[in-house]
Amino acid sequence: MSFCAICDRVVVDQKEFCYYHQEALGRLQETFEDWRKASGIGWEEYLDKLCQIDETGQWVREVAEHIKSKDGPSTKT
Ligand SMILES: [Zn+2]
C-alpha cells in the first residue's frame, strides 16, 4: 500500500496521488489545455499562475506546487 505524494492518504489505482489530489490533477490538466489553446501559455508558467490566483482550489494548488517542486528540465513539453 502506498501513500499520496502530497498528503498521507492512500493512493488510488497505484497512482501517485490520493483520490482528491488525483481529481485535482485531472482538473489541472484539463484547464491547462483550455489555457494553452486560448493564450499559448507554457506548462510551468501555467503552474505559477495557478498558485497565484485566488480562484485556484486548495487541492489543485497543492498539486501544482508539488509538480513545480519536483519538475526538472526533463519534463518540459
Ligand atoms: Zn493527497
Coordinates of C-alpha atoms and ligand atoms in Angstrom, one line a residue:
M1 CA 0.0 0.0 0.0
S2 CA 1.4 3.4 -0.9
F3 CA 0.5 6.9 0.0
C4 CA -0.2 10.1 -1.8
A5 CA 2.9 12.1 -2.6
I6 CA 1.3 15.2 -1.2
C7 CA -0.8 14.1 1.8
D8 CA -0.9 11.0 3.9
R9 CA -4.0 9.4 2.2
V10 CA -3.8 6.1 0.5
V11 CA -3.4 6.3 -3.3
V12 CA -6.0 5.1 -5.8
D13 CA -5.1 2.5 -8.5
Q14 CA -1.4 2.6 -8.0
K15 CA -1.3 6.2 -8.9
E16 CA 0.9 8.9 -7.4
F17 CA -1.8 10.7 -5.6
C18 CA -4.8 10.0 -3.4
Y19 CA -8.4 10.3 -4.8
Y20 CA -8.6 14.0 -4.1
H21 CA -5.3 15.0 -5.4
Q22 CA -5.7 12.7 -8.4
E23 CA -9.0 14.5 -9.2
A24 CA -7.3 17.9 -8.8
L25 CA -4.5 16.8 -11.2
G26 CA -7.2 15.8 -13.8
R27 CA -8.8 19.3 -13.4
L28 CA -5.4 20.9 -13.6
Q29 CA -4.5 19.2 -16.9
E30 CA -7.9 19.9 -18.4
T31 CA -7.7 23.5 -17.5
F32 CA -4.2 23.7 -19.0
E33 CA -5.5 22.5 -22.3
D34 CA -8.0 25.4 -22.3
W35 CA -5.5 28.0 -21.3
R36 CA -2.9 26.7 -23.8
K37 CA -5.4 27.0 -26.7
A38 CA -6.6 30.4 -25.5
S39 CA -3.3 32.0 -24.7
G40 CA -0.4 29.7 -25.7
I41 CA 0.7 29.6 -22.1
G42 CA 3.5 27.2 -21.1
W43 CA 3.2 24.4 -18.5
E44 CA 5.5 26.0 -15.9
E45 CA 4.1 29.4 -16.4
Y46 CA 0.6 27.9 -16.0
L47 CA 1.5 26.3 -12.7
D48 CA 3.0 29.6 -11.4
K49 CA -0.3 31.4 -12.3
L50 CA -2.4 28.7 -10.7
C51 CA -0.5 29.2 -7.4
Q52 CA -1.0 32.9 -7.6
I53 CA -4.7 33.3 -8.4
D54 CA -7.3 33.1 -5.6
E55 CA -9.8 31.0 -7.6
T56 CA -7.5 28.0 -7.5
G57 CA -8.8 25.4 -5.1
Q58 CA -6.7 24.1 -2.3
W59 CA -6.3 20.6 -3.8
V60 CA -5.3 21.9 -7.2
R61 CA -2.9 24.4 -5.7
E62 CA -1.2 21.7 -3.7
V63 CA -0.8 19.5 -6.8
A64 CA 0.6 22.5 -8.8
E65 CA 3.1 23.2 -6.1
H66 CA 4.1 19.6 -5.8
I67 CA 4.7 19.4 -9.6
K68 CA 6.7 22.6 -9.6
S69 CA 8.9 21.4 -6.7
K70 CA 9.8 18.1 -8.4
D71 CA 9.7 19.1 -12.1
G72 CA 13.1 19.3 -13.8
P73 CA 14.0 20.3 -17.3
S74 CA 13.3 16.7 -18.5
T75 CA 9.6 17.1 -18.2
K76 CA 9.2 20.1 -20.4
T77 CA 6.6 19.7 -23.1
Ligands
ZN1 ZN -3.3 13.5 -1.5

